[in-house]
Amino acid sequence: MSKKLWGGRFKESINDLVDRFNESLSFDRRLYAQDIRGSIAHSRMLAKQGIISDNDASRIIDGLTEAKREMDRKNHLDSDLEDVHSLIEKVLVAKVGAAGEKMHTARSRNDQVALDMRMYVRDAVTRVINLIKEMQRVLIDLAEKNIDLIMPGYTHLQPAQPVLVAHHLMAYYEMLKRDKQRFYEDLKRVNVLPLGSAALAGTTFDLDREMVADELGFDSISKNSMDAVSDRDFVIEYIFAGSVLMMHLSRLSEEMILWSTQEFGIINLPDAFCTGSSIMPQKKNPDILELIRGKTGRVYGHLISLLTVMKGLPLTYNKDMQEDKESLFDTVDTVEDCLSVITLLLKEVSFNGDTMKQACEKGYLMATDLADYMVVNGSTFRQAHDAVGKIVLYAIDNKKELHELKLEEMKQFSKHIKKDVFKWLEPASAIKRRNLLGGTGSRAVLECIKQAKMEINS
Ligand code: ARG
């Protein structure tokens, strides 16, 4: 068993099971690049402040730079050390001797791990924002490509009114826009330097925290050392933003699963994103979309898990907080994978325009438009609603759709119906009448697409 950083005070060595239970290297090794970058900035600052010599600092920096190169090639990672911080210090001391033992001056693992996590989340936020943008681009393209297609819009999963496929797709663009804002919001709070807080109370050494903040690209410096080493809000916020994003991806997945069923039949999923059955030769199953829907659950789980870990912790650092890592890392992996895979899939889906058009002609989707027509012709909306309700009932009894009724049949229910009604009853005309801001009219949707293209490049 390797020597502990804190071994001095102990008579007995740690129990094997406890050692395994306590260790975090198996998962926090992911932080090595951030850890090394932080240590380099810290050492440079220690030298500038005269706390260590320039010579020691340059040996530390060279040693860390070399360690980083080796770790990039996966060396030194299989070790029985307690955590990534112990590992890097050990590797460094093996390379540069006593100088390496000075690196941890004026620092604790508590502010060190807070720093590493902040740098990790900062990188993860940048990546996820780029992935969201890429998915938005694909949605915009798909909307533009299918700008003429009309599909049934649903409420309660019952046919409601015709909408443009492009309008439906652009709804997801809007959701993703909010997701992006949530991640940007997290970034503001992530980008605060905790280093210099040491274990909890700050340090007796005269540090230049601004210098470290500048070198590491932090916008500001933590104001309270006790808060800085206890705070994991920024991790929770990443997982929260990830949870809402996953909820959106899950809803889109659910819709595509439904749309690809034989019953809906309005979308074709690419073969490369589906799987077959080991027994039923005819099957083409939307497993990838189901997995995205399913993986949403684990991200929600991580959110609740970390909120629960934090809720009873007295200030300041407690080992419970080590539990933040697996939750965060799994969330990052899940969110990035799901975004990447759904973006690829969206590039290859196609819509069945004819099926969608036929679906718009069944199920009385034009009933609201018929009521609006009567209002234009002098009825009150309430009267018109009632009359159309009766017309729909009559049509159902006679096994007809609205446009299949004769003018005389309709006229029995309202004096506000004339022969131009049949033009109103075409789904395409329902779309044309909805060019108000935010509506499903082609002009309105094209305007949104235009704005979206500008937004995304800004
Ligand atoms: N592995 C620890 C964590 O992830 C590092 C900090 C350890 N600090 C301590 N005081 N034991 O939280």
GROMACS .gro file of C-alpha atoms and ligand atoms in nm:
model
  470
    1MET     CA    1   0.000   0.000   0.000
    2SER     CA    2   0.139   0.340  -0.090
    3LYS     CA    3   0.233   0.604   0.161
    4LYS     CA    4  -0.038   0.860   0.238
    5LEU     CA    5   0.007   1.235   0.204
    6TRP     CA    6  -0.120   1.260   0.561
    7GLY     CA    7   0.056   0.955   0.710
    8GLY     CA    8   0.258   1.139   0.978
    9ARG     CA    9  -0.009   1.140   1.247
   10PHE     CA   10  -0.099   0.773   1.212
   11LYS     CA   11   0.038   0.471   1.397
   12GLU     CA   12  -0.133   0.204   1.192
   13SER     CA   13  -0.175   0.188   0.821
   14ILE     CA   14  -0.521   0.201   0.670
   15ASN     CA   15  -0.732  -0.113   0.647
   16ASP     CA   16  -0.743  -0.255   0.294
   17LEU     CA   17  -1.117  -0.241   0.259
   18VAL     CA   18  -1.123   0.113   0.399
   19ASP     CA   19  -0.851   0.211   0.155
   20ARG     CA   20  -1.059   0.089  -0.136
   21PHE     CA   21  -1.373   0.245   0.006
   22ASN     CA   22  -1.201   0.580   0.055
   23GLU     CA   23  -1.013   0.610  -0.272
   24SER     CA   24  -1.126   0.833  -0.554
   25LEU     CA   25  -0.841   0.787  -0.800
   26SER     CA   26  -1.043   0.536  -0.999
   27PHE     CA   27  -1.273   0.818  -1.104
   28ASP     CA   28  -1.106   1.151  -1.023
   29ARG     CA   29  -0.814   1.065  -1.253
   30ARG     CA   30  -1.030   1.246  -1.507
   31LEU     CA   31  -0.924   1.568  -1.340
   32TYR     CA   32  -0.552   1.525  -1.399
   33ALA     CA   33  -0.517   1.790  -1.668
   34GLN     CA   34  -0.704   2.048  -1.460
   35ASP     CA   35  -0.510   1.949  -1.149
   36ILE     CA   36  -0.175   1.993  -1.320
   37ARG     CA   37  -0.274   2.323  -1.477
   38GLY     CA   38  -0.383   2.454  -1.137
   39SER     CA   39  -0.060   2.336  -0.973
   40ILE     CA   40   0.151   2.507  -1.236
   41ALA     CA   41  -0.028   2.838  -1.184
   42HIS     CA   42  -0.004   2.799  -0.806
   43SER     CA   43   0.371   2.723  -0.816
   44ARG     CA   44   0.446   3.013  -1.048
   45MET     CA   45   0.263   3.243  -0.812
   46LEU     CA   46   0.444   3.101  -0.504
   47ALA     CA   47   0.774   3.188  -0.670
   48LYS     CA   48   0.665   3.536  -0.770
   49GLN     CA   49   0.565   3.601  -0.409
   50GLY     CA   50   0.901   3.474  -0.286
   51ILE     CA   51   0.742   3.180  -0.103
   52ILE     CA   52   0.943   2.926  -0.301
   53SER     CA   53   1.251   2.993  -0.514
   54ASP     CA   54   1.234   3.053  -0.889
   55ASN     CA   55   1.452   2.750  -0.935
   56ASP     CA   56   1.215   2.525  -0.740
   57ALA     CA   57   0.920   2.664  -0.930
   58SER     CA   58   1.073   2.593  -1.267
   59ARG     CA   59   1.164   2.240  -1.162
   60ILE     CA   60   0.805   2.187  -1.043
   61ILE     CA   61   0.662   2.330  -1.364
   62ASP     CA   62   0.891   2.120  -1.583
   63GLY     CA   63   0.812   1.810  -1.379
   64LEU     CA   64   0.437   1.872  -1.400
   65THR     CA   65   0.455   1.941  -1.772
   66GLU     CA   66   0.633   1.612  -1.825
   67ALA     CA   67   0.386   1.432  -1.596
   68LYS     CA   68   0.101   1.572  -1.800
   69ARG     CA   69   0.254   1.443  -2.123
   70GLU     CA   70   0.294   1.099  -1.968
   71MET     CA   71  -0.059   1.097  -1.834
   72ASP     CA   72  -0.192   1.197  -2.174
   73ARG     CA   73  -0.036   0.871  -2.288
   74LYS     CA   74  -0.205   0.697  -1.992
   75ASN     CA   75   0.110   0.631  -1.791
   76HIS     CA   76   0.105   0.635  -1.411
   77LEU     CA   77  -0.267   0.610  -1.392
   78ASP     CA   78  -0.280   0.256  -1.257
   79SER     CA   79  -0.182   0.321  -0.906
   80ASP     CA   80  -0.313   0.241  -0.560
   81LEU     CA   81  -0.292   0.601  -0.447
   82GLU     CA   82  -0.579   0.772  -0.272
   83ASP     CA   83  -0.667   1.033  -0.528
   84VAL     CA   84  -0.547   1.221  -0.834
   85HIS     CA   85  -0.387   1.492  -0.618
   86SER     CA   86  -0.173   1.238  -0.430
   87LEU     CA   87  -0.083   1.070  -0.755
   88ILE     CA   88   0.039   1.384  -0.926
   89GLU     CA   89   0.240   1.493  -0.624
   90LYS     CA   90   0.400   1.152  -0.601
   91VAL     CA   91   0.489   1.149  -0.969
   92LEU     CA   92   0.631   1.498  -0.935
   93VAL     CA   93   0.843   1.421  -0.629
   94ALA     CA   94   0.978   1.112  -0.803
   95LYS     CA   95   1.089   1.337  -1.087
   96VAL     CA   96   1.220   1.648  -0.913
   97GLY     CA   97   1.275   1.547  -0.550
   98ALA     CA   98   1.253   1.805  -0.270
   99ALA     CA   99   1.130   2.086  -0.497
  100GLY     CA  100   0.817   1.879  -0.561
  101GLU     CA  101   0.749   1.865  -0.189
  102LYS     CA  102   0.710   2.243  -0.186
  103MET     CA  103   0.428   2.255  -0.438
  104HIS     CA  104   0.153   2.207  -0.183
  105THR     CA  105   0.263   2.509   0.024
  106ALA     CA  106  -0.035   2.735   0.108
  107ARG     CA  107  -0.282   2.491  -0.040
  108SER     CA  108  -0.515   2.214   0.073
  109ARG     CA  109  -0.675   1.941  -0.128
  110ASN     CA  110  -0.998   2.115  -0.034
  111ASP     CA  111  -0.937   2.427  -0.240
  112GLN     CA  112  -0.743   2.221  -0.496
  113VAL     CA  113  -1.034   1.988  -0.571
  114ALA     CA  114  -1.276   2.282  -0.579
  115LEU     CA  115  -1.050   2.442  -0.839
  116ASP     CA  116  -1.022   2.123  -1.046
  117MET     CA  117  -1.397   2.074  -1.046
  118ARG     CA  118  -1.458   2.432  -1.153
  119MET     CA  119  -1.214   2.402  -1.442
  120TYR     CA  120  -1.367   2.069  -1.541
  121VAL     CA  121  -1.723   2.205  -1.537
  122ARG     CA  122  -1.609   2.512  -1.730
  123ASP     CA  123  -1.473   2.291  -2.010
  124ALA     CA  124  -1.781   2.070  -2.000
  125VAL     CA  125  -2.012   2.371  -2.030
  126THR     CA  126  -1.822   2.495  -2.333
  127ARG     CA  127  -1.850   2.153  -2.497
  128VAL     CA  128  -2.219   2.108  -2.422
  129ILE     CA  129  -2.301   2.454  -2.557
  130ASN     CA  130  -2.127   2.365  -2.883
  131LEU     CA  131  -2.314   2.037  -2.905
  132ILE     CA  132  -2.645   2.214  -2.844
  133LYS     CA  133  -2.564   2.464  -3.118
  134GLU     CA  134  -2.488   2.180  -3.357
  135MET     CA  135  -2.822   2.016  -3.282
  136GLN     CA  136  -2.997   2.350  -3.330
  137ARG     CA  137  -2.832   2.388  -3.670
  138VAL     CA  138  -2.959   2.048  -3.775
  139LEU     CA  139  -3.310   2.131  -3.654
  140ILE     CA  140  -3.306   2.456  -3.852
  141ASP     CA  141  -3.190   2.271  -4.166
  142LEU     CA  142  -3.456   2.006  -4.124
  143ALA     CA  143  -3.725   2.268  -4.070
  144GLU     CA  144  -3.616   2.460  -4.377
  145LYS     CA  145  -3.595   2.147  -4.591
  146ASN     CA  146  -3.951   2.048  -4.494
  147ILE     CA  147  -4.105   2.393  -4.492
  148ASP     CA  148  -4.400   2.283  -4.708
  149LEU     CA  149  -4.503   1.982  -4.504
  150ILE     CA  150  -4.816   1.993  -4.292
  151MET     CA  151  -4.879   1.750  -4.008
  152PRO     CA  152  -5.146   1.706  -3.744
  153GLY     CA  153  -5.070   1.897  -3.426
  154TYR     CA  154  -5.187   1.729  -3.106
  155THR     CA  155  -5.307   1.819  -2.761
  156HIS     CA  156  -5.365   1.531  -2.519
  157LEU     CA  157  -5.223   1.325  -2.806
  158GLN     CA  158  -5.559   1.377  -2.981
  159PRO     CA  159  -5.554   1.539  -3.327
  160ALA     CA  160  -5.601   1.912  -3.271
  161GLN     CA  161  -5.506   2.144  -3.559
  162PRO     CA  162  -5.277   2.123  -3.861
  163VAL     CA  163  -4.927   2.264  -3.810
  164LEU     CA  164  -4.613   2.288  -4.018
  165VAL     CA  165  -4.356   2.016  -3.948
  166ALA     CA  166  -4.108   2.305  -3.947
  167HIS     CA  167  -4.302   2.476  -3.670
  168HIS     CA  168  -4.295   2.159  -3.463
  169LEU     CA  169  -3.920   2.121  -3.516
  170MET     CA  170  -3.854   2.483  -3.432
  171ALA     CA  171  -4.029   2.432  -3.098
  172TYR     CA  172  -3.729   2.217  -3.007
  173TYR     CA  173  -3.496   2.490  -3.129
  174GLU     CA  174  -3.656   2.720  -2.870
  175MET     CA  175  -3.621   2.461  -2.592
  176LEU     CA  176  -3.255   2.417  -2.674
  177LYS     CA  177  -3.210   2.792  -2.672
  178ARG     CA  178  -3.323   2.798  -2.310
  179ASP     CA  179  -3.096   2.504  -2.234
  180LYS     CA  180  -2.803   2.697  -2.372
  181GLN     CA  181  -2.894   2.997  -2.157
  182ARG     CA  182  -2.905   2.777  -1.848
  183PHE     CA  183  -2.553   2.650  -1.915
  184TYR     CA  184  -2.423   3.001  -1.983
  185GLU     CA  185  -2.579   3.103  -1.653
  186ASP     CA  186  -2.391   2.823  -1.473
  187LEU     CA  187  -2.068   2.940  -1.636
  188LYS     CA  188  -2.093   3.279  -1.462
  189ARG     CA  189  -2.096   3.113  -1.123
  190VAL     CA  190  -1.840   2.846  -1.216
  191ASN     CA  191  -1.579   3.096  -1.316
  192VAL     CA  192  -1.479   3.207  -0.965
  193LEU     CA  193  -1.134   3.107  -0.834
  194PRO     CA  194  -1.147   2.913  -0.504
  195LEU     CA  195  -0.770   2.856  -0.476
  196GLY     CA  196  -0.620   3.045  -0.181
  197SER     CA  197  -0.896   2.927   0.051
  198ALA     CA  198  -0.665   2.644   0.161
  199ALA     CA  199  -0.837   2.399   0.397
  200LEU     CA  200  -1.108   2.641   0.511
  201ALA     CA  201  -0.963   2.957   0.664
  202GLY     CA  202  -0.730   3.091   0.396
  203THR     CA  203  -0.354   3.078   0.455
  204THR     CA  204  -0.080   3.258   0.644
  205PHE     CA  205   0.119   3.303   0.322
  206ASP     CA  206   0.088   3.621   0.120
  207LEU     CA  207  -0.064   3.484  -0.201
  208ASP     CA  208  -0.139   3.674  -0.518
  209ARG     CA  209  -0.476   3.524  -0.599
  210GLU     CA  210  -0.535   3.766  -0.885
  211MET     CA  211  -0.230   3.635  -1.063
  212VAL     CA  212  -0.360   3.277  -1.039
  213ALA     CA  213  -0.708   3.387  -1.149
  214ASP     CA  214  -0.561   3.561  -1.454
  215GLU     CA  215  -0.343   3.268  -1.553
  216LEU     CA  216  -0.631   3.022  -1.520
  217GLY     CA  217  -0.889   3.244  -1.689
  218PHE     CA  218  -1.117   3.305  -1.390
  219ASP     CA  219  -1.337   3.617  -1.394
  220SER     CA  220  -1.330   3.667  -1.020
  221ILE     CA  221  -1.200   3.534  -0.689
  222SER     CA  222  -1.401   3.376  -0.409
  223LYS     CA  223  -1.477   3.612  -0.124
  224ASN     CA  224  -1.517   3.362   0.154
  225SER     CA  225  -1.279   3.073   0.205
  226MET     CA  226  -1.533   2.868   0.400
  227ASP     CA  227  -1.792   2.899   0.125
  228ALA     CA  228  -1.534   2.836  -0.146
  229VAL     CA  229  -1.433   2.493  -0.018
  230SER     CA  230  -1.792   2.390   0.067
  231ASP     CA  231  -1.964   2.505  -0.248
  232ARG     CA  232  -2.079   2.259  -0.511
  233ASP     CA  233  -2.373   2.466  -0.639
  234PHE     CA  234  -2.204   2.495  -0.976
  235VAL     CA  235  -2.195   2.115  -1.014
  236ILE     CA  236  -2.560   2.089  -0.916
  237GLU     CA  237  -2.644   2.364  -1.163
  238TYR     CA  238  -2.467   2.180  -1.443
  239ILE     CA  239  -2.661   1.864  -1.360
  240PHE     CA  240  -2.985   2.062  -1.334
  241ALA     CA  241  -2.930   2.225  -1.673
  242GLY     CA  242  -2.841   1.877  -1.802
  243SER     CA  243  -3.160   1.734  -1.656
  244VAL     CA  244  -3.380   1.989  -1.831
  245LEU     CA  245  -3.189   1.934  -2.153
  246MET     CA  246  -3.234   1.557  -2.119
  247MET     CA  247  -3.605   1.612  -2.058
  248HIS     CA  248  -3.621   1.793  -2.391
  249LEU     CA  249  -3.422   1.525  -2.575
  250SER     CA  250  -3.644   1.264  -2.416
  251ARG     CA  251  -3.960   1.436  -2.537
  252LEU     CA  252  -3.823   1.460  -2.889
  253SER     CA  253  -3.720   1.095  -2.874
  254GLU     CA  254  -4.065   0.996  -2.755
  255GLU     CA  255  -4.222   1.191  -3.040
  256MET     CA  256  -3.997   1.030  -3.299
  257ILE     CA  257  -4.068   0.687  -3.152
  258LEU     CA  258  -4.440   0.753  -3.184
  259TRP     CA  259  -4.414   0.905  -3.529
  260SER     CA  260  -4.218   0.607  -3.655
  261THR     CA  261  -4.483   0.355  -3.548
  262GLN     CA  262  -4.698   0.190  -3.810
  263GLU     CA  263  -4.997   0.365  -3.657
  264PHE     CA  264  -4.853   0.715  -3.711
  265GLY     CA  265  -4.619   0.632  -3.998
  266ILE     CA  266  -4.510   0.989  -4.052
  267ILE     CA  267  -4.136   0.963  -4.005
  268ASN     CA  268  -3.866   0.729  -4.135
  269LEU     CA  269  -3.580   0.657  -3.899
  270PRO     CA  270  -3.244   0.577  -4.056
  271ASP     CA  271  -3.154   0.205  -4.039
  272ALA     CA  272  -2.820   0.288  -3.884
  273PHE     CA  273  -2.998   0.418  -3.574
  274CYS     CA  274  -3.232   0.124  -3.523
  275THR     CA  275  -3.189  -0.240  -3.427
  276GLY     CA  276  -3.365  -0.564  -3.508
  277SER     CA  277  -3.521  -0.843  -3.305
  278SER     CA  278  -3.358  -1.177  -3.230
  279ILE     CA  279  -3.688  -1.353  -3.292
  280MET     CA  280  -3.913  -1.132  -3.504
  281PRO     CA  281  -3.746  -1.088  -3.842
  282GLN     CA  282  -3.966  -0.798  -3.950
  283LYS     CA  283  -3.874  -0.569  -3.665
  284LYS     CA  284  -3.697  -0.234  -3.683
  285ASN     CA  285  -3.684  -0.092  -3.335
  286PRO     CA  286  -3.600   0.265  -3.234
  287ASP     CA  287  -3.359   0.157  -2.958
  288ILE     CA  288  -3.139   0.463  -2.978
  289LEU     CA  289  -3.427   0.698  -2.912
  290GLU     CA  290  -3.551   0.471  -2.635
  291LEU     CA  291  -3.207   0.480  -2.477
  292ILE     CA  292  -3.203   0.860  -2.480
  293ARG     CA  293  -3.546   0.857  -2.316
  294GLY     CA  294  -3.423   0.600  -2.066
  295LYS     CA  295  -3.094   0.770  -1.983
  296THR     CA  296  -3.283   1.083  -1.882
  297GLY     CA  297  -3.368   0.894  -1.563
  298ARG     CA  298  -3.008   0.852  -1.456
  299VAL     CA  299  -2.932   1.221  -1.502
  300TYR     CA  300  -3.234   1.311  -1.285
  301GLY     CA  301  -3.099   1.056  -1.036
  302HIS     CA  302  -2.764   1.233  -1.021
  303LEU     CA  303  -2.938   1.563  -0.955
  304ILE     CA  304  -3.136   1.428  -0.662
  305SER     CA  305  -2.833   1.237  -0.540
  306LEU     CA  306  -2.610   1.544  -0.520
  307LEU     CA  307  -2.878   1.770  -0.376
  308THR     CA  308  -2.927   1.508  -0.107
  309VAL     CA  309  -2.552   1.467  -0.044
  310MET     CA  310  -2.518   1.841   0.016
  311LYS     CA  311  -2.829   1.910   0.218
  312GLY     CA  312  -2.705   1.812   0.562
  313LEU     CA  313  -2.340   1.908   0.543
  314PRO     CA  314  -2.201   2.140   0.805
  315LEU     CA  315  -1.939   2.385   0.677
  316THR     CA  316  -1.682   2.330   0.545
  317TYR     CA  317  -1.537   2.040   0.347
  318ASN     CA  318  -1.675   1.694   0.426
  319LYS     CA  319  -1.577   1.376   0.250
  320ASP     CA  320  -1.938   1.329   0.141
  321MET     CA  321  -1.851   1.583  -0.127
  322GLN     CA  322  -1.628   1.333  -0.303
  323GLU     CA  323  -1.958   1.184  -0.422
  324ASP     CA  324  -2.004   1.480  -0.656
  325LYS     CA  325  -1.762   1.337  -0.910
  326GLU     CA  326  -1.922   1.023  -1.041
  327SER     CA  327  -2.257   1.204  -1.062
  328LEU     CA  328  -2.105   1.487  -1.259
  329PHE     CA  329  -1.890   1.272  -1.487
  330ASP     CA  330  -2.174   1.039  -1.573
  331THR     CA  331  -2.402   1.335  -1.640
  332VAL     CA  332  -2.142   1.493  -1.868
  333ASP     CA  333  -2.093   1.168  -2.061
  334THR     CA  334  -2.464   1.099  -2.089
  335VAL     CA  335  -2.559   1.448  -2.199
  336GLU     CA  336  -2.277   1.470  -2.455
  337ASP     CA  337  -2.346   1.124  -2.598
  338CYS     CA  338  -2.720   1.181  -2.620
  339LEU     CA  339  -2.678   1.517  -2.792
  340SER     CA  340  -2.427   1.376  -3.038
  341VAL     CA  341  -2.634   1.074  -3.130
  342ILE     CA  342  -2.967   1.255  -3.166
  343THR     CA  343  -2.800   1.519  -3.383
  344LEU     CA  344  -2.665   1.253  -3.618
  345LEU     CA  345  -3.003   1.083  -3.630
  346LEU     CA  346  -3.184   1.409  -3.709
  347LYS     CA  347  -2.956   1.459  -4.008
  348GLU     CA  348  -3.102   1.147  -4.163
  349VAL     CA  349  -3.470   1.135  -4.076
  350SER     CA  350  -3.727   1.190  -4.345
  351PHE     CA  351  -4.097   1.270  -4.330
  352ASN     CA  352  -4.384   1.108  -4.517
  353GLY     CA  353  -4.560   1.414  -4.651
  354ASP     CA  354  -4.858   1.228  -4.799
  355THR     CA  355  -4.934   1.031  -4.486
  356MET     CA  356  -4.921   1.348  -4.280
  357LYS     CA  357  -5.148   1.529  -4.524
  358GLN     CA  358  -5.402   1.246  -4.512
  359ALA     CA  359  -5.381   1.243  -4.133
  360CYS     CA  360  -5.476   1.613  -4.136
  361GLU     CA  361  -5.791   1.529  -4.328
  362LYS     CA  362  -5.917   1.284  -4.067
  363GLY     CA  363  -6.026   1.362  -3.714
  364TYR     CA  364  -6.191   1.705  -3.757
  365LEU     CA  365  -5.874   1.907  -3.725
  366MET     CA  366  -6.040   2.196  -3.907
  367ALA     CA  367  -6.317   2.240  -3.650
  368THR     CA  368  -6.158   2.546  -3.487
  369ASP     CA  369  -6.107   2.705  -3.827
  370LEU     CA  370  -6.472   2.641  -3.910
  371ALA     CA  371  -6.575   2.822  -3.592
  372ASP     CA  372  -6.338   3.112  -3.675
  373TYR     CA  373  -6.495   3.123  -4.024
  374MET     CA  374  -6.840   3.166  -3.871
  375VAL     CA  375  -6.709   3.444  -3.648
  376VAL     CA  376  -6.573   3.623  -3.955
  377ASN     CA  377  -6.923   3.584  -4.102
  378GLY     CA  378  -7.097   3.745  -3.805
  379SER     CA  379  -7.139   3.476  -3.537
  380THR     CA  380  -7.014   3.505  -3.180
  381PHE     CA  381  -6.736   3.262  -3.099
  382ARG     CA  382  -6.943   3.084  -2.834
  383GLN     CA  383  -7.234   3.026  -3.078
  384ALA     CA  384  -6.995   2.918  -3.349
  385HIS     CA  385  -6.821   2.674  -3.111
  386ASP     CA  386  -7.153   2.521  -3.019
  387ALA     CA  387  -7.269   2.494  -3.383
  388VAL     CA  388  -6.940   2.333  -3.494
  389GLY     CA  389  -6.966   2.087  -3.204
  390LYS     CA  390  -7.304   1.984  -3.337
  391ILE     CA  391  -7.173   1.963  -3.695
  392VAL     CA  392  -6.888   1.738  -3.579
  393LEU     CA  393  -7.133   1.513  -3.395
  394TYR     CA  394  -7.351   1.497  -3.707
  395ALA     CA  395  -7.047   1.414  -3.920
  396ILE     CA  396  -6.932   1.141  -3.681
  397ASP     CA  397  -7.284   0.988  -3.689
  398ASN     CA  398  -7.276   0.996  -4.067
  399LYS     CA  399  -6.920   0.866  -4.088
  400LYS     CA  400  -6.794   1.172  -4.274
  401GLU     CA  401  -6.527   1.432  -4.233
  402LEU     CA  402  -6.614   1.803  -4.226
  403HIS     CA  403  -6.508   1.865  -4.584
  404GLU     CA  404  -6.719   1.569  -4.699
  405LEU     CA  405  -7.044   1.727  -4.573
  406LYS     CA  406  -7.272   1.903  -4.817
  407LEU     CA  407  -7.323   2.277  -4.782
  408GLU     CA  408  -7.691   2.220  -4.697
  409GLU     CA  409  -7.600   1.975  -4.423
  410MET     CA  410  -7.375   2.233  -4.260
  411LYS     CA  411  -7.622   2.515  -4.307
  412GLN     CA  412  -7.877   2.334  -4.087
  413PHE     CA  413  -7.655   2.427  -3.792
  414SER     CA  414  -7.570   2.789  -3.866
  415LYS     CA  415  -7.674   3.069  -4.094
  416HIS     CA  416  -7.313   3.191  -4.096
  417ILE     CA  417  -7.195   2.925  -4.342
  418LYS     CA  418  -7.166   2.991  -4.717
  419LYS     CA  419  -7.023   2.800  -5.008
  420ASP     CA  420  -6.673   2.948  -4.971
  421VAL     CA  421  -6.651   2.739  -4.653
  422PHE     CA  422  -6.492   2.450  -4.843
  423LYS     CA  423  -6.185   2.657  -4.924
  424TRP     CA  424  -6.153   2.732  -4.553
  425LEU     CA  425  -6.162   2.366  -4.472
  426GLU     CA  426  -5.837   2.284  -4.651
  427PRO     CA  427  -5.555   2.221  -4.402
  428ALA     CA  428  -5.318   2.437  -4.609
  429SER     CA  429  -5.548   2.734  -4.569
  430ALA     CA  430  -5.546   2.686  -4.191
  431ILE     CA  431  -5.169   2.727  -4.203
  432LYS     CA  432  -5.193   3.038  -4.422
  433ARG     CA  433  -5.424   3.206  -4.176
  434ARG     CA  434  -5.173   3.176  -3.891
  435ASN     CA  435  -4.897   3.411  -3.987
  436LEU     CA  436  -4.919   3.601  -3.661
  437LEU     CA  437  -4.602   3.623  -3.452
  438GLY     CA  438  -4.525   3.280  -3.310
  439GLY     CA  439  -4.789   3.108  -3.525
  440THR     CA  440  -4.755   2.812  -3.761
  441GLY     CA  441  -4.800   3.013  -4.083
  442SER     CA  442  -4.520   2.961  -4.336
  443ARG     CA  443  -4.421   3.327  -4.333
  444ALA     CA  444  -4.406   3.335  -3.953
  445VAL     CA  445  -4.205   3.013  -3.937
  446LEU     CA  446  -3.964   3.123  -4.209
  447GLU     CA  447  -3.907   3.444  -4.016
  448CYS     CA  448  -3.823   3.236  -3.705
  449ILE     CA  449  -3.584   3.026  -3.909
  450LYS     CA  450  -3.416   3.340  -4.038
  451GLN     CA  451  -3.378   3.479  -3.688
  452ALA     CA  452  -3.255   3.147  -3.556
  453LYS     CA  453  -2.980   3.140  -3.816
  454MET     CA  454  -2.867   3.482  -3.706
  455GLU     CA  455  -2.888   3.398  -3.337
  456ILE     CA  456  -2.688   3.082  -3.372
  457ASN     CA  457  -2.398   3.254  -3.544
  458SER     CA  458  -2.390   3.542  -3.297
  459ARG     N1  459  -1.086   1.306  -0.321
  459ARG     C1  460  -1.130   1.420  -0.246
  459ARG     C2  461  -1.261   1.472  -0.303
  459ARG     O1  462  -1.287   1.441  -0.412
  459ARG     C3  463  -1.027   1.527  -0.250
  459ARG     C4  464  -1.032   1.621  -0.133
  459ARG     C5  465  -0.984   1.554  -0.013
  459ARG     N2  466  -0.982   1.640   0.100
  459ARG     C6  467  -0.974   1.594   0.226
  459ARG     N3  468  -0.972   1.680   0.318
  459ARG     N4  469  -0.975   1.467   0.249
  459ARG     O2  470  -1.337   1.541  -0.240
   0.00000   0.00000   0.00000
